[in-house]
Amino acid sequence: TSIIQQYLDERLAKKIQINAMDVEAYYAAHAGDFNYPARVVIRQIVLPDENQAKKVAAQVRRSNFAQLAAKYSIAPEAEDGGKLGPFAKGQLPGVFDVAFSMQIGQISSILKSEYGFHIILVESKLKGGTEDIVKASAKIENKLHEQKLREEYQKWLEKAIASTNIKSDYQIW
């Protein structure tokens, strides 16, 4: 690390204190930031053409889905049995939104996308909700610490510039 970074760590960062009241106030003021949407975990098999997709679809069952994904899928997650997620609606291409209307354990029909032909199995569904303050507090503390550090750095920088008498023969503007 640079000498300036070392100075900032020792002189500015260490003296910043975040207390429980700061955390509570931030949580109350930013309550919407702690909402999270419903999510799903799926497995998928992606095939390059419709004929192959039909052949695999005829064989696929919940019990052999991961093995068939590892064997036939052209997707990067094939090695992991085609497992994707958890993800929220809209996070991935639209073809995956069908998973939110499927039941756990249900296997989709063949779905076409720009990436190929997909067969999806819904592994699990996670309800949306709000992260409570206990779980959010570490993130809030880090965010507040960074914010206060930027403020302290700005003050330090302005003080350093004000105390330095720099003259130059070059015209800036």
Short mmCIF file of N, CA, C and O in Angstrom, two decimals, residues 83-157:
data_model
loop_
_atom_site.label_atom_id
_atom_site.label_comp_id
_atom_site.label_asym_id
_atom_site.label_seq_id
_atom_site.Cartn_x
_atom_site.Cartn_y
_atom_site.Cartn_z
N LYS A 83 -27.34 -26.61 -12.88
CA LYS A 83 -27.91 -25.81 -11.79
C LYS A 83 -27.66 -24.32 -11.98
O LYS A 83 -26.54 -23.89 -12.21
N LEU A 84 -28.74 -23.53 -11.84
CA LEU A 84 -28.69 -22.07 -11.93
C LEU A 84 -29.48 -21.47 -10.79
O LEU A 84 -30.58 -21.91 -10.48
N GLY A 85 -28.95 -20.42 -10.21
CA GLY A 85 -29.73 -19.68 -9.22
C GLY A 85 -29.13 -19.77 -7.85
O GLY A 85 -28.10 -20.38 -7.65
N PRO A 86 -29.82 -19.12 -6.95
CA PRO A 86 -31.14 -18.51 -7.09
C PRO A 86 -31.09 -17.20 -7.88
O PRO A 86 -30.11 -16.48 -7.83
N PHE A 87 -32.16 -16.95 -8.62
CA PHE A 87 -32.28 -15.71 -9.37
C PHE A 87 -33.72 -15.22 -9.30
O PHE A 87 -34.65 -15.99 -9.10
N ALA A 88 -33.87 -13.91 -9.44
CA ALA A 88 -35.19 -13.27 -9.40
C ALA A 88 -35.73 -13.12 -10.81
O ALA A 88 -34.97 -13.14 -11.79
N LYS A 89 -37.03 -12.94 -10.90
CA LYS A 89 -37.68 -12.73 -12.19
C LYS A 89 -37.06 -11.50 -12.86
O LYS A 89 -36.90 -10.47 -12.23
N GLY A 90 -36.68 -11.65 -14.12
CA GLY A 90 -36.09 -10.54 -14.86
C GLY A 90 -34.57 -10.46 -14.77
O GLY A 90 -33.96 -9.70 -15.50
N GLN A 91 -33.95 -11.22 -13.89
CA GLN A 91 -32.49 -11.19 -13.77
C GLN A 91 -31.80 -11.90 -14.93
O GLN A 91 -30.69 -11.56 -15.28
N LEU A 92 -32.45 -12.91 -15.45
CA LEU A 92 -31.92 -13.68 -16.58
C LEU A 92 -32.82 -13.45 -17.78
O LEU A 92 -33.90 -12.87 -17.65
N PRO A 93 -32.41 -13.89 -18.97
CA PRO A 93 -33.27 -13.70 -20.14
C PRO A 93 -34.71 -14.19 -19.89
O PRO A 93 -34.94 -15.10 -19.10
N GLY A 94 -35.64 -13.60 -20.59
CA GLY A 94 -37.06 -13.85 -20.38
C GLY A 94 -37.50 -15.30 -20.43
O GLY A 94 -38.49 -15.66 -19.80
N VAL A 95 -36.78 -16.16 -21.14
CA VAL A 95 -37.15 -17.56 -21.23
C VAL A 95 -37.20 -18.21 -19.85
O VAL A 95 -37.96 -19.14 -19.62
N PHE A 96 -36.45 -17.69 -18.90
CA PHE A 96 -36.39 -18.27 -17.57
C PHE A 96 -37.56 -17.85 -16.67
O PHE A 96 -37.79 -18.45 -15.64
N ASP A 97 -38.28 -16.81 -17.06
CA ASP A 97 -39.40 -16.34 -16.25
C ASP A 97 -40.48 -17.40 -16.08
O ASP A 97 -41.23 -17.38 -15.11
N VAL A 98 -40.56 -18.35 -17.00
CA VAL A 98 -41.54 -19.43 -16.90
C VAL A 98 -41.36 -20.23 -15.60
O VAL A 98 -42.32 -20.77 -15.06
N ALA A 99 -40.15 -20.27 -15.09
CA ALA A 99 -39.87 -21.03 -13.87
C ALA A 99 -40.68 -20.53 -12.68
O ALA A 99 -41.00 -21.29 -11.77
N PHE A 100 -41.05 -19.25 -12.70
CA PHE A 100 -41.80 -18.68 -11.57
C PHE A 100 -43.26 -19.15 -11.54
O PHE A 100 -43.91 -19.08 -10.50
N SER A 101 -43.76 -19.63 -12.66
CA SER A 101 -45.13 -20.13 -12.69
C SER A 101 -45.19 -21.65 -12.62
O SER A 101 -46.27 -22.24 -12.61
N MET A 102 -44.05 -22.30 -12.56
CA MET A 102 -43.98 -23.77 -12.48
C MET A 102 -43.96 -24.22 -11.02
O MET A 102 -43.63 -23.45 -10.12
N GLN A 103 -44.29 -25.46 -10.81
CA GLN A 103 -44.24 -26.06 -9.48
C GLN A 103 -42.85 -26.63 -9.22
O GLN A 103 -42.13 -26.97 -10.17
N ILE A 104 -42.49 -26.77 -7.96
CA ILE A 104 -41.22 -27.41 -7.61
C ILE A 104 -41.25 -28.84 -8.13
O ILE A 104 -42.23 -29.56 -7.92
N GLY A 105 -40.19 -29.23 -8.81
CA GLY A 105 -40.10 -30.57 -9.38
C GLY A 105 -40.65 -30.68 -10.79
O GLY A 105 -40.44 -31.69 -11.46
N GLN A 106 -41.32 -29.66 -11.24
CA GLN A 106 -41.91 -29.68 -12.58
C GLN A 106 -40.84 -29.46 -13.64
O GLN A 106 -39.92 -28.66 -13.46
N ILE A 107 -40.99 -30.14 -14.78
CA ILE A 107 -40.08 -30.01 -15.91
C ILE A 107 -40.84 -29.29 -17.02
O ILE A 107 -41.98 -29.65 -17.34
N SER A 108 -40.20 -28.30 -17.60
CA SER A 108 -40.84 -27.50 -18.65
C SER A 108 -40.89 -28.26 -19.97
O SER A 108 -40.19 -29.26 -20.17
N SER A 109 -41.66 -27.73 -20.88
CA SER A 109 -41.60 -28.17 -22.27
C SER A 109 -40.32 -27.55 -22.84
O SER A 109 -39.60 -26.82 -22.15
N ILE A 110 -40.05 -27.78 -24.10
CA ILE A 110 -38.86 -27.21 -24.74
C ILE A 110 -39.09 -25.72 -24.96
O ILE A 110 -40.12 -25.31 -25.49
N LEU A 111 -38.13 -24.92 -24.51
CA LEU A 111 -38.21 -23.46 -24.60
C LEU A 111 -37.09 -22.97 -25.52
O LEU A 111 -35.93 -23.35 -25.33
N LYS A 112 -37.44 -22.12 -26.47
CA LYS A 112 -36.45 -21.62 -27.42
C LYS A 112 -35.96 -20.24 -27.00
O LYS A 112 -36.75 -19.40 -26.58
N SER A 113 -34.65 -20.03 -27.11
CA SER A 113 -34.06 -18.71 -26.86
C SER A 113 -32.93 -18.51 -27.86
O SER A 113 -32.61 -19.40 -28.63
N GLU A 114 -32.28 -17.38 -27.77
CA GLU A 114 -31.15 -17.11 -28.65
C GLU A 114 -29.95 -18.00 -28.32
O GLU A 114 -29.01 -18.10 -29.11
N TYR A 115 -29.99 -18.67 -27.16
CA TYR A 115 -28.88 -19.52 -26.74
C TYR A 115 -29.07 -20.97 -27.14
O TYR A 115 -28.15 -21.77 -27.03
N GLY A 116 -30.28 -21.34 -27.55
CA GLY A 116 -30.56 -22.71 -27.93
C GLY A 116 -31.94 -23.12 -27.46
O GLY A 116 -32.84 -22.29 -27.30
N PHE A 117 -32.08 -24.40 -27.20
CA PHE A 117 -33.36 -24.98 -26.78
C PHE A 117 -33.20 -25.48 -25.34
O PHE A 117 -32.33 -26.30 -25.07
N HIS A 118 -34.02 -24.96 -24.45
CA HIS A 118 -33.89 -25.22 -23.01
C HIS A 118 -34.96 -26.18 -22.52
O HIS A 118 -36.11 -26.12 -22.96
N ILE A 119 -34.57 -27.00 -21.57
CA ILE A 119 -35.50 -27.79 -20.78
C ILE A 119 -35.17 -27.42 -19.33
O ILE A 119 -34.00 -27.47 -18.93
N ILE A 120 -36.18 -27.02 -18.58
CA ILE A 120 -35.96 -26.49 -17.23
C ILE A 120 -36.65 -27.38 -16.19
O ILE A 120 -37.78 -27.81 -16.39
N LEU A 121 -35.97 -27.59 -15.08
CA LEU A 121 -36.53 -28.27 -13.91
C LEU A 121 -36.46 -27.28 -12.75
O LEU A 121 -35.38 -26.75 -12.46
N VAL A 122 -37.58 -27.04 -12.08
CA VAL A 122 -37.58 -26.14 -10.93
C VAL A 122 -37.16 -26.95 -9.70
O VAL A 122 -37.83 -27.90 -9.30
N GLU A 123 -36.03 -26.58 -9.11
CA GLU A 123 -35.51 -27.26 -7.93
C GLU A 123 -36.14 -26.73 -6.64
O GLU A 123 -36.52 -27.49 -5.78
N SER A 124 -36.19 -25.40 -6.51
CA SER A 124 -36.76 -24.82 -5.30
C SER A 124 -37.19 -23.39 -5.58
O SER A 124 -36.76 -22.78 -6.56
N LYS A 125 -38.05 -22.90 -4.69
CA LYS A 125 -38.51 -21.53 -4.77
C LYS A 125 -38.25 -20.86 -3.43
O LYS A 125 -38.48 -21.47 -2.38
N LEU A 126 -37.77 -19.65 -3.49
CA LEU A 126 -37.47 -18.89 -2.28
C LEU A 126 -38.39 -17.67 -2.25
O LEU A 126 -38.44 -16.93 -3.23
N LYS A 127 -39.09 -17.50 -1.17
CA LYS A 127 -40.02 -16.38 -1.05
C LYS A 127 -39.27 -15.06 -0.95
O LYS A 127 -38.17 -15.01 -0.43
N GLY A 128 -39.91 -14.02 -1.44
CA GLY A 128 -39.37 -12.68 -1.27
C GLY A 128 -39.65 -12.20 0.15
O GLY A 128 -40.39 -12.84 0.90
N GLY A 129 -39.07 -11.11 0.52
CA GLY A 129 -39.29 -10.58 1.86
C GLY A 129 -38.42 -9.38 2.13
O GLY A 129 -37.93 -8.74 1.21
N THR A 130 -38.22 -9.14 3.38
CA THR A 130 -37.39 -8.02 3.82
C THR A 130 -36.31 -8.56 4.75
O THR A 130 -36.61 -9.28 5.69
N GLU A 131 -35.09 -8.18 4.48
CA GLU A 131 -33.97 -8.56 5.34
C GLU A 131 -34.09 -7.78 6.65
O GLU A 131 -34.25 -6.56 6.63
N ASP A 132 -34.06 -8.49 7.77
CA ASP A 132 -34.20 -7.78 9.04
C ASP A 132 -32.91 -7.04 9.40
O ASP A 132 -31.86 -7.26 8.81
N ILE A 133 -33.02 -6.14 10.35
CA ILE A 133 -31.90 -5.27 10.72
C ILE A 133 -30.69 -6.05 11.23
O ILE A 133 -29.55 -5.66 11.00
N VAL A 134 -30.94 -7.18 11.89
CA VAL A 134 -29.84 -7.98 12.41
C VAL A 134 -28.97 -8.50 11.26
O VAL A 134 -27.75 -8.40 11.29
N LYS A 135 -29.63 -9.03 10.22
CA LYS A 135 -28.88 -9.54 9.07
C LYS A 135 -28.27 -8.41 8.24
O LYS A 135 -27.22 -8.57 7.64
N ALA A 136 -28.95 -7.27 8.19
CA ALA A 136 -28.49 -6.14 7.37
C ALA A 136 -27.43 -5.29 8.05
O ALA A 136 -26.74 -4.52 7.38
N SER A 137 -27.27 -5.42 9.35
CA SER A 137 -26.41 -4.49 10.09
C SER A 137 -24.96 -4.47 9.62
O SER A 137 -24.36 -3.40 9.52
N ALA A 138 -24.38 -5.61 9.30
CA ALA A 138 -22.98 -5.62 8.85
C ALA A 138 -22.82 -4.85 7.54
O ALA A 138 -21.88 -4.07 7.38
N LYS A 139 -23.77 -5.04 6.61
CA LYS A 139 -23.72 -4.31 5.34
C LYS A 139 -23.90 -2.81 5.58
O LYS A 139 -23.22 -1.99 4.96
N ILE A 140 -24.81 -2.48 6.47
CA ILE A 140 -25.07 -1.07 6.77
C ILE A 140 -23.84 -0.44 7.40
O ILE A 140 -23.43 0.67 7.03
N GLU A 141 -23.24 -1.13 8.36
CA GLU A 141 -22.03 -0.61 9.02
C GLU A 141 -20.93 -0.35 7.99
O GLU A 141 -20.27 0.69 8.04
N ASN A 142 -20.72 -1.29 7.08
CA ASN A 142 -19.69 -1.11 6.04
C ASN A 142 -20.01 0.09 5.16
O ASN A 142 -19.12 0.89 4.84
N LYS A 143 -21.26 0.21 4.76
CA LYS A 143 -21.67 1.32 3.90
C LYS A 143 -21.48 2.66 4.61
O LYS A 143 -20.95 3.61 4.04
N LEU A 144 -21.90 2.73 5.87
CA LEU A 144 -21.75 3.97 6.63
C LEU A 144 -20.28 4.30 6.88
O LEU A 144 -19.88 5.46 6.84
N HIS A 145 -19.49 3.27 7.14
CA HIS A 145 -18.05 3.48 7.35
C HIS A 145 -17.41 4.05 6.09
O HIS A 145 -16.64 5.02 6.17
N GLU A 146 -17.73 3.48 4.94
CA GLU A 146 -17.18 3.99 3.68
C GLU A 146 -17.63 5.42 3.43
O GLU A 146 -16.84 6.25 2.98
N GLN A 147 -18.87 5.70 3.71
CA GLN A 147 -19.42 7.06 3.50
C GLN A 147 -18.70 8.06 4.41
O GLN A 147 -18.26 9.12 3.95
N LYS A 148 -18.55 7.71 5.68
CA LYS A 148 -17.86 8.61 6.61
C LYS A 148 -16.38 8.74 6.26
O LYS A 148 -15.80 9.82 6.43
N LEU A 149 -15.78 7.66 5.78
CA LEU A 149 -14.38 7.72 5.37
C LEU A 149 -14.20 8.68 4.20
O LEU A 149 -13.26 9.48 4.18
N ARG A 150 -15.11 8.63 3.23
CA ARG A 150 -15.04 9.58 2.09
C ARG A 150 -15.16 11.02 2.59
O ARG A 150 -14.44 11.91 2.13
N GLU A 151 -16.07 11.25 3.54
CA GLU A 151 -16.25 12.60 4.09
C GLU A 151 -14.99 13.06 4.81
O GLU A 151 -14.53 14.19 4.63
N GLU A 152 -14.42 12.18 5.64
CA GLU A 152 -13.19 12.52 6.37
C GLU A 152 -12.02 12.74 5.41
O GLU A 152 -11.22 13.63 5.62
N TYR A 153 -11.94 11.93 4.37
CA TYR A 153 -10.89 12.09 3.38
C TYR A 153 -11.02 13.44 2.68
O TYR A 153 -10.03 14.13 2.47
N GLN A 154 -12.25 13.82 2.32
CA GLN A 154 -12.48 15.10 1.66
C GLN A 154 -12.03 16.25 2.55
O GLN A 154 -11.38 17.19 2.09
N LYS A 155 -12.38 16.18 3.84
CA LYS A 155 -11.95 17.22 4.79
C LYS A 155 -10.43 17.26 4.88
O LYS A 155 -9.82 18.33 4.89
N TRP A 156 -9.81 16.08 4.99
CA TRP A 156 -8.36 15.99 5.09
C TRP A 156 -7.71 16.57 3.83
O TRP A 156 -6.75 17.34 3.92
N LEU A 157 -8.25 16.24 2.68
CA LEU A 157 -7.70 16.71 1.42
C LEU A 157 -7.82 18.23 1.30
O LEU A 157 -6.87 18.91 0.92
#
